[in-house]
Short mmCIF file of C-alpha atoms in Angstrom, two decimals:
data_model
loop_
_atom_site.label_atom_id
_atom_site.label_comp_id
_atom_site.label_asym_id
_atom_site.label_seq_id
_atom_site.Cartn_x
_atom_site.Cartn_y
_atom_site.Cartn_z
CA UNK N 1 53.31 23.02 28.25
CA UNK N 2 50.32 23.31 26.31
CA UNK N 3 51.84 25.06 23.17
CA UNK N 4 54.86 22.58 23.77
CA UNK N 5 52.44 19.74 23.36
CA UNK N 6 50.47 21.08 20.38
CA UNK N 7 53.52 21.80 18.61
CA UNK N 8 54.80 18.13 19.34
CA UNK N 9 51.22 16.57 18.52
CA UNK N 10 51.23 18.63 15.02
CA UNK N 11 55.18 17.48 14.10
CA UNK N 12 53.94 13.81 14.96
CA UNK N 13 51.36 14.38 12.29
CA UNK N 14 53.47 15.71 9.73
CA UNK N 15 55.82 12.86 10.21
CA UNK N 16 53.36 10.19 9.65
CA UNK N 17 51.72 11.99 6.90
CA UNK N 18 55.26 12.05 4.88
CA UNK N 19 56.27 8.44 6.32
CA UNK N 20 53.09 7.31 4.10
CA UNK N 21 53.62 9.87 1.47
CA UNK N 22 55.35 7.46 -1.24
CA UNK N 23 52.82 4.99 -1.03
CA UNK N 24 49.90 7.55 -0.78
CA UNK N 25 51.47 8.97 -4.27
CA UNK N 26 51.56 5.58 -5.95
CA UNK N 27 48.11 4.47 -4.92
CA UNK N 28 45.96 7.61 -5.97
CA UNK N 29 45.48 9.83 -9.24
CA UNK N 30 46.15 13.13 -7.66
CA UNK N 31 48.68 15.55 -8.53
CA UNK N 32 51.82 16.28 -6.23
CA UNK N 33 50.97 19.62 -6.19
CA UNK N 34 47.37 18.96 -5.06
CA UNK N 35 48.58 16.52 -2.39
CA UNK N 36 51.13 19.33 -0.75
CA UNK N 37 48.10 21.76 -0.89
CA UNK N 38 46.11 19.41 1.44
CA UNK N 39 49.00 18.93 3.45
CA UNK N 40 49.62 22.44 3.92
CA UNK N 41 45.67 22.96 4.70
CA UNK N 42 45.44 19.96 6.86
CA UNK N 43 48.78 21.02 9.16
CA UNK N 44 47.01 24.61 9.19
CA UNK N 45 44.00 24.07 10.48
CA UNK N 46 45.69 22.15 13.57
CA UNK N 47 48.44 25.14 14.05
CA UNK N 48 46.01 27.92 14.00
CA UNK N 49 43.05 26.51 15.30
CA UNK N 50 43.80 28.24 18.75
CA UNK N 51 44.02 31.67 19.73
CA UNK N 52 46.95 33.74 21.45
CA UNK N 53 46.14 35.69 24.89
CA UNK N 54 49.15 37.35 25.70
CA UNK N 55 49.93 40.56 27.96
CA UNK N 56 51.89 41.66 30.68
CA UNK N 57 50.64 42.06 34.64
CA UNK N 58 51.94 45.45 36.64
CA UNK N 59 51.54 46.74 39.85
CA UNK N 60 50.06 50.33 40.27
CA UNK N 61 53.86 51.29 40.11
CA UNK N 62 53.98 49.83 36.80
CA UNK N 63 56.31 47.25 38.61
CA UNK N 64 56.27 43.96 36.73
CA UNK N 65 54.64 41.15 39.22
CA UNK N 66 56.69 37.82 38.43
CA UNK N 67 55.52 34.23 39.42
CA UNK N 68 51.41 35.81 39.17
CA UNK N 69 49.06 33.31 38.39
CA UNK N 70 47.29 33.91 34.80
CA UNK N 71 44.53 31.44 34.33
CA UNK N 72 40.85 30.80 32.44
CA UNK N 73 38.57 29.89 35.32
CA UNK N 74 37.73 26.46 35.84
CA UNK N 75 40.02 24.89 33.20
CA UNK N 76 43.71 23.40 32.86
CA UNK N 77 44.64 26.45 30.87
CA UNK N 78 47.08 28.43 33.02
CA UNK N 79 50.64 29.76 33.55
CA UNK N 80 52.77 32.20 35.54
CA UNK N 81 54.35 35.59 34.39
CA UNK N 82 57.99 35.81 33.64
CA UNK N 83 60.61 38.25 34.95
CA UNK N 84 58.93 40.79 32.61
CA UNK N 85 55.37 40.08 34.14
CA UNK N 86 54.14 38.70 30.74
CA UNK N 87 52.77 35.48 29.89
CA UNK N 88 51.06 33.57 26.82
CA UNK N 89 48.14 31.33 26.78
CA UNK N 90 46.40 29.95 23.78
CA UNK N 91 42.79 29.19 23.86
CA UNK N 92 40.06 28.08 21.33
CA UNK N 93 36.95 30.38 20.11
CA UNK N 94 34.49 30.90 22.83
CA UNK N 95 33.65 32.54 26.32
CA UNK N 96 36.32 32.77 29.15
CA UNK N 97 36.98 34.63 31.93
CA UNK N 98 40.86 35.29 32.71
CA UNK N 99 41.98 35.39 36.41
CA UNK N 100 44.83 37.00 37.60
CA UNK N 101 45.94 36.72 40.97
CA UNK N 102 49.13 37.60 43.22
CA UNK N 103 49.49 37.19 47.05
CA UNK N 104 49.17 40.37 48.33
CA UNK N 105 46.93 41.56 45.48
CA UNK N 106 43.35 41.92 44.28
CA UNK N 107 42.39 39.41 42.41
CA UNK N 108 41.45 40.72 38.66
CA UNK N 109 39.01 38.86 36.45
CA UNK N 110 37.94 39.39 32.96
CA UNK N 111 35.77 38.22 30.40
CA UNK N 112 37.59 37.28 27.38
CA UNK N 113 35.55 36.20 24.24
CA UNK N 114 38.05 36.17 21.39
CA UNK N 115 36.56 35.91 17.60
CA UNK N 116 39.79 34.63 15.84
CA UNK N 117 41.62 37.35 16.57
CA UNK N 118 45.06 37.27 18.86
CA UNK N 119 44.47 39.30 22.14
CA UNK N 120 46.98 41.36 23.83
CA UNK N 121 46.03 42.65 27.74
CA UNK N 122 47.69 44.87 30.11
CA UNK N 123 46.74 44.26 33.73
CA UNK N 124 47.36 46.64 36.97
CA UNK N 125 46.97 44.83 40.09
CA UNK N 126 45.66 46.92 43.09
CA UNK N 127 47.04 45.92 46.52
CA UNK N 128 44.80 44.47 48.76
CA UNK N 129 44.29 46.44 52.25
CA UNK N 130 41.30 44.21 53.50
CA UNK N 131 41.75 45.49 57.53
CA UNK N 132 38.65 43.40 58.61
CA UNK N 133 40.46 40.01 57.12
CA UNK N 134 43.83 40.63 59.30
CA UNK N 135 41.48 41.12 62.40
CA UNK N 136 40.10 37.71 62.10
CA UNK N 137 43.25 36.30 61.00
CA UNK N 138 45.05 37.60 64.29
CA UNK N 139 42.06 35.96 66.74
CA UNK N 140 42.33 32.47 64.74
CA UNK N 141 43.40 29.65 67.16
CA UNK N 142 43.41 26.35 65.93
CA UNK N 143 41.49 24.83 68.69
CA UNK N 144 38.50 22.45 68.96
CA UNK N 145 36.21 25.34 67.45
CA UNK N 146 38.24 25.58 64.55
CA UNK N 147 38.59 21.81 64.02
CA UNK N 148 35.00 21.92 64.05
CA UNK N 149 34.32 24.78 61.58
CA UNK N 150 36.78 22.80 58.95
CA UNK N 151 35.11 19.61 59.32
CA UNK N 152 31.58 21.57 58.55
CA UNK N 153 33.50 23.71 55.66
CA UNK N 154 34.71 20.69 54.16
CA UNK N 155 31.60 18.61 54.24
CA UNK N 156 29.78 21.48 52.68
CA UNK N 157 32.19 22.72 50.29
CA UNK N 158 33.91 19.22 49.10
CA UNK N 159 30.65 17.56 49.53
CA UNK N 160 29.70 13.65 50.31
CA UNK N 161 30.25 11.78 47.45
CA UNK N 162 32.86 9.03 47.31
CA UNK N 163 35.04 11.22 45.35
CA UNK N 164 34.88 13.82 47.91
CA UNK N 165 36.62 10.89 50.40
CA UNK N 166 39.69 11.31 47.78
CA UNK N 167 40.24 15.48 48.16
CA UNK N 168 42.71 16.40 50.68
CA UNK N 169 43.02 20.54 51.29
CA UNK N 170 46.90 21.28 51.86
CA UNK N 171 46.88 24.18 53.16
CA UNK N 172 43.66 23.83 55.68
CA UNK N 173 45.42 26.38 58.03
CA UNK N 174 45.14 28.99 55.34
CA UNK N 175 41.43 28.71 56.05
CA UNK N 176 39.80 31.10 58.41
CA UNK N 177 36.28 31.21 59.52
CA UNK N 178 33.79 33.48 61.59
CA UNK N 179 30.57 32.15 62.90
CA UNK N 180 27.69 34.28 63.80
CA UNK N 181 25.66 32.01 66.57
CA UNK N 182 22.49 34.38 66.59
CA UNK N 183 22.10 33.79 62.49
CA UNK N 184 23.34 30.20 62.58
CA UNK N 185 25.82 31.28 59.66
CA UNK N 186 28.97 30.27 58.90
CA UNK N 187 31.62 32.23 56.71
CA UNK N 188 35.21 31.42 55.66
CA UNK N 189 37.63 33.37 53.52
CA UNK N 190 41.51 32.87 52.90
CA UNK N 191 44.36 35.31 52.15
CA UNK N 192 45.95 32.49 50.15
CA UNK N 193 44.46 30.41 47.28
CA UNK N 194 43.46 26.60 48.42
CA UNK N 195 45.49 23.81 47.13
CA UNK N 196 43.11 20.79 47.09
CA UNK N 197 44.64 17.52 45.86
CA UNK N 198 42.17 15.26 43.99
CA UNK N 199 43.70 11.69 44.12
CA UNK N 200 40.34 10.60 42.78
CA UNK N 201 40.32 12.23 39.68
CA UNK N 202 43.92 13.04 39.17
CA UNK N 203 44.50 16.89 39.70
CA UNK N 204 46.19 19.64 41.70
CA UNK N 205 43.38 22.35 42.23
CA UNK N 206 44.01 25.55 42.84
CA UNK N 207 41.03 27.42 44.22
CA UNK N 208 40.75 31.28 44.99
CA UNK N 209 37.78 31.60 47.44
CA UNK N 210 35.75 34.67 46.88
CA UNK N 211 32.85 33.56 49.20
CA UNK N 212 31.71 30.82 51.36
CA UNK N 213 28.68 31.26 53.43
CA UNK N 214 26.74 28.39 55.27
CA UNK N 215 23.64 29.57 56.89
CA UNK N 216 21.52 26.63 58.50
CA UNK N 217 21.73 24.06 55.45
CA UNK N 218 22.28 26.40 52.67
CA UNK N 219 25.48 26.45 51.22
CA UNK N 220 26.79 29.48 48.74
CA UNK N 221 30.38 29.42 47.68
CA UNK N 222 32.27 31.17 44.92
CA UNK N 223 35.63 31.40 43.47
CA UNK N 224 38.00 30.78 40.73
CA UNK N 225 39.73 27.52 39.67
CA UNK N 226 42.90 26.28 38.08
CA UNK N 227 43.36 22.84 37.22
CA UNK N 228 46.41 20.81 36.65
CA UNK N 229 47.11 17.24 36.21
CA UNK N 230 49.14 15.41 39.39
CA UNK N 231 51.05 13.35 36.44
CA UNK N 232 51.98 14.29 32.49
CA UNK N 233 50.61 10.29 32.17
CA UNK N 234 46.99 10.26 33.07
CA UNK N 235 46.09 7.19 34.85
CA UNK N 236 43.57 4.82 33.46
CA UNK N 237 41.46 4.92 37.04
CA UNK N 238 41.69 8.88 36.77
CA UNK N 239 40.27 8.74 33.24
CA UNK N 240 37.51 6.07 34.61
CA UNK N 241 36.22 8.50 37.47
CA UNK N 242 36.29 11.54 35.22
CA UNK N 243 33.79 10.04 32.56
CA UNK N 244 31.94 8.62 35.71
CA UNK N 245 31.86 12.37 37.16
CA UNK N 246 30.92 13.61 33.95
CA UNK N 247 28.23 11.05 33.14
CA UNK N 248 24.56 12.95 33.99
CA UNK N 249 26.30 15.79 35.63
CA UNK N 250 25.22 19.40 34.84
CA UNK N 251 27.98 19.66 32.37
CA UNK N 252 27.04 16.44 30.26
CA UNK N 253 22.91 17.53 30.30
CA UNK N 254 23.57 21.20 28.82
CA UNK N 255 26.03 19.83 26.31
CA UNK N 256 23.43 17.08 25.29
CA UNK N 257 20.76 19.30 25.23
CA UNK N 258 22.80 22.22 22.75
CA UNK N 259 23.51 19.02 20.72
CA UNK N 260 20.20 17.24 20.65
CA UNK N 261 21.09 14.40 22.27
CA UNK N 262 19.56 13.87 25.69
CA UNK N 263 17.46 10.45 24.88
CA UNK N 264 21.04 8.90 23.35
CA UNK N 265 22.76 10.20 26.12
CA UNK N 266 20.32 8.55 28.85
CA UNK N 267 18.59 11.97 29.92
CA UNK N 268 14.98 12.25 30.47
CA UNK N 269 13.07 15.56 31.03
CA UNK N 270 9.88 16.25 32.80
CA UNK N 271 7.77 19.34 33.63
CA UNK N 272 6.28 20.11 37.08
CA UNK N 273 4.48 23.04 39.00
CA UNK N 274 5.24 23.91 42.48
CA UNK N 275 2.52 25.27 44.68
CA UNK N 276 2.06 26.26 48.67
CA UNK N 277 0.97 23.15 50.59
CA UNK N 278 -2.48 23.80 51.50
CA UNK N 279 -2.12 21.25 54.50
CA UNK N 280 0.89 23.33 55.99
CA UNK N 281 0.11 26.19 58.19
CA UNK N 282 1.40 29.55 57.27
CA UNK N 283 4.55 31.11 58.60
CA UNK N 284 2.70 33.62 61.00
CA UNK N 285 0.58 30.52 62.97
CA UNK N 286 3.83 28.48 62.81
CA UNK N 287 5.78 31.44 64.65
CA UNK N 288 2.82 32.29 67.09
CA UNK N 289 2.97 28.29 68.06
CA UNK N 290 6.58 28.01 68.69
CA UNK N 291 6.19 31.66 71.01
CA UNK N 292 3.71 29.91 72.78
CA UNK N 293 5.41 26.76 73.20
CA UNK N 294 8.61 28.03 74.21
CA UNK N 295 6.69 30.26 77.07
CA UNK N 296 4.87 27.23 78.21
CA UNK N 297 5.85 26.50 81.92
CA UNK N 298 5.26 22.81 81.77
CA UNK N 299 5.68 19.63 79.89
CA UNK N 300 3.42 19.31 76.34
CA UNK N 301 3.51 16.24 74.56
CA UNK N 302 3.62 17.15 70.92
CA UNK N 303 2.95 13.57 69.51
CA UNK N 304 -0.41 13.42 71.14
CA UNK N 305 -3.14 12.65 68.59
CA UNK N 306 -5.55 15.48 68.35
CA UNK N 307 -8.56 15.68 65.69
CA UNK N 308 -10.32 18.29 66.96
CA UNK N 309 -8.51 20.85 68.60
CA UNK N 310 -10.71 22.43 71.27
CA UNK N 311 -8.30 24.72 73.12
CA UNK N 312 -5.44 27.19 72.23
CA UNK N 313 -2.85 24.32 73.41
CA UNK N 314 -4.53 21.95 71.31
CA UNK N 315 -4.47 24.35 68.33
CA UNK N 316 -0.50 24.69 68.75
CA UNK N 317 0.41 21.07 69.00
CA UNK N 318 -1.32 20.42 65.94
CA UNK N 319 0.30 23.66 64.13
CA UNK N 320 3.73 22.67 65.13
CA UNK N 321 3.14 18.72 64.24
CA UNK N 322 1.96 20.21 60.68
CA UNK N 323 4.97 22.53 60.38
CA UNK N 324 6.79 19.10 59.44
CA UNK N 325 4.73 18.80 56.14
CA UNK N 326 6.67 20.07 53.17
CA UNK N 327 6.15 23.79 52.09
CA UNK N 328 5.16 23.13 48.89
CA UNK N 329 3.56 20.32 46.27
CA UNK N 330 5.04 19.17 43.12
CA UNK N 331 2.81 18.49 39.96
CA UNK N 332 4.07 16.57 36.85
CA UNK N 333 2.21 18.16 33.99
CA UNK N 334 4.37 17.03 31.01
CA UNK N 335 6.68 14.07 30.23
CA UNK N 336 9.46 13.98 27.57
CA UNK N 337 9.80 17.66 27.40
CA UNK N 338 10.51 18.93 23.77
CA UNK N 339 13.57 20.89 23.08
CA UNK N 340 11.75 24.07 22.07
CA UNK N 341 10.42 24.04 25.93
CA UNK N 342 13.89 24.13 27.27
CA UNK N 343 16.28 26.19 25.02
CA UNK N 344 15.72 29.18 22.91
CA UNK N 345 18.09 30.99 21.03
CA UNK N 346 19.17 34.62 20.54
CA UNK N 347 21.55 35.67 17.16
CA UNK N 348 22.66 32.12 17.29
CA UNK N 349 23.40 32.13 21.35
CA UNK N 350 21.65 29.12 23.26
CA UNK N 351 19.74 29.90 26.64
CA UNK N 352 18.32 27.46 28.92
CA UNK N 353 14.62 28.48 29.08
CA UNK N 354 11.74 27.19 30.18
CA UNK N 355 8.26 27.41 32.20
CA UNK N 356 8.03 26.68 36.44
CA UNK N 357 10.59 23.52 36.71
CA UNK N 358 12.55 20.89 35.10
CA UNK N 359 13.02 17.73 36.28
CA UNK N 360 16.35 15.82 34.81
CA UNK N 361 16.73 11.90 35.26
CA UNK N 362 19.55 10.20 34.32
CA UNK N 363 18.81 6.94 33.70
CA UNK N 364 22.16 5.09 33.19
CA UNK N 365 23.62 5.34 36.54
CA UNK N 366 22.07 4.81 40.13
CA UNK N 367 22.50 7.25 43.35
CA UNK N 368 25.20 6.51 45.51
CA UNK N 369 24.98 5.43 48.70
CA UNK N 370 25.67 8.38 50.54
CA UNK N 371 22.95 10.25 48.58
CA UNK N 372 20.48 7.76 49.97
CA UNK N 373 21.59 7.55 53.47
CA UNK N 374 21.13 11.61 53.43
CA UNK N 375 23.03 14.56 55.30
CA UNK N 376 20.92 13.39 58.79
CA UNK N 377 20.94 9.74 58.44
CA UNK N 378 17.68 8.88 57.26
CA UNK N 379 18.01 6.19 54.46
CA UNK N 380 15.71 6.87 51.25
CA UNK N 381 14.64 4.41 49.03
CA UNK N 382 16.50 3.82 45.98
CA UNK N 383 15.43 4.51 42.64
CA UNK N 384 18.29 3.20 40.49
CA UNK N 385 18.28 6.64 38.43
CA UNK N 386 19.63 10.03 39.22
CA UNK N 387 17.41 13.00 39.56
CA UNK N 388 17.66 16.65 39.40
CA UNK N 389 15.78 19.66 39.61
CA UNK N 390 16.15 22.78 37.96
CA UNK N 391 15.39 26.21 39.10
CA UNK N 392 15.56 29.41 36.85
CA UNK N 393 16.27 32.47 38.78
CA UNK N 394 16.74 34.84 36.00
CA UNK N 395 14.19 33.93 33.47
CA UNK N 396 16.84 32.40 31.28
CA UNK N 397 20.46 31.38 31.64
CA UNK N 398 22.98 31.85 28.55
CA UNK N 399 24.87 28.41 27.71
CA UNK N 400 28.46 28.30 26.75
CA UNK N 401 30.05 26.51 23.89
CA UNK N 402 31.73 24.43 26.50
CA UNK N 403 28.54 23.06 28.33
CA UNK N 404 28.34 25.38 30.93
CA UNK N 405 26.18 28.37 32.05
CA UNK N 406 27.80 31.63 31.71
CA UNK N 407 26.27 32.62 35.04
CA UNK N 408 26.10 29.67 37.35
CA UNK N 409 23.81 31.81 39.69
CA UNK N 410 21.09 31.83 37.38
CA UNK N 411 19.85 28.57 38.44
CA UNK N 412 19.36 26.76 41.43
CA UNK N 413 19.94 22.96 41.49
CA UNK N 414 17.97 20.56 43.98
CA UNK N 415 18.44 16.82 44.22
CA UNK N 416 21.44 14.94 42.72
CA UNK N 417 23.03 17.65 41.25
CA UNK N 418 22.86 19.63 44.71
CA UNK N 419 24.26 16.43 46.12
CA UNK N 420 27.48 16.42 43.91
CA UNK N 421 29.54 19.41 45.17
CA UNK N 422 32.94 20.58 43.95
CA UNK N 423 34.61 17.12 44.20
CA UNK N 424 32.57 15.91 41.09
CA UNK N 425 33.30 19.31 39.32
CA UNK N 426 35.34 18.94 36.30
CA UNK N 427 37.16 21.44 34.34
CA UNK N 428 35.38 23.07 31.69
CA UNK N 429 37.76 22.35 29.13
CA UNK N 430 36.91 18.50 30.16
CA UNK N 431 36.10 16.19 26.86
CA UNK N 432 35.15 12.71 27.49
CA UNK N 433 37.39 10.06 25.59
CA UNK N 434 36.23 8.65 22.19
CA UNK N 435 37.04 4.97 23.41
#
């Protein structure tokens, strides 16, 4: 479909140029030969600006896998293999992750970095013989416990934003759960890719879930996503929602950072340090206080005001009261951080690189009401801006040309970006309209 659209678009431009050829020839002083050379170069730049990725997908016994999904992760660029297991895709120069998946086989991923040369790929998929998954599937009962786990999964995975409310997982019963009560950990997996209808953004998303772990309130999930438009004609509402999801997002920030347009795009960046809170007791003292509290056979008033502890029980009460204090304190020491203190280059490759922590403030949109309410119903005071913190986990993080991180696990997001989950994510090839 993408190839046909490009051909159609190119032909349309050629027709328009030739329609104005006679007028163009009479009003300009260039020769006909120069005009035709200009036209050829212009059309060639459109036709050959993309790189062809082709190949075939086979089983280990060299049997063509017909209907295998082949797509670039987190993009709208994808296809399925034909009767010979063959495929063709076109992309622009850059870094891409090619995903090949077929039911009953292990999903394959390849890093593709074409440099103006076509790429030919031959892949053999291995059969998936996961015994553990089959055991869990056979034990799955779609009862109240499964419904409760599904609600927790959707809440964590899709998020709590307004856009999350417009998402619907079409094959919910393909999701299987395992809950470890001792570790308070919920894990989920699927044998088939999730089909998500995103009515808010106008996509049907195929998501191959690799991992989902929810421990207490800490979430980790990973997978491969393919985006397809719900309709050929994009609704105006979808365009507006996509632009709203993009504005202020991490993708928007990284694109603005690499193009040095942060202020113009509405971003302010501050830098801060994070140190342990001296008023909060150590974890060792807190654990001792909790054990002592559990061993007591009498009611204890934890709200008791004790200024000078005299007994062990008094100390336990004070310790448990102070355990509610935040573990860390943040100290802002630099406002309006310079580009050189946020981004570095290695052979013209950009990296997110900075000391301590960055506070990214998007000034052109306020917080959503669901963010202000919070997970536990306690409403925050609105600030009128969206504030996110970036924590580097690996020293630095490479930024792709599309405005995303090559390794998304190289950083940790806090604040507003942590609130915006999967439902607010856009495909990597998304580009906001110039209008």
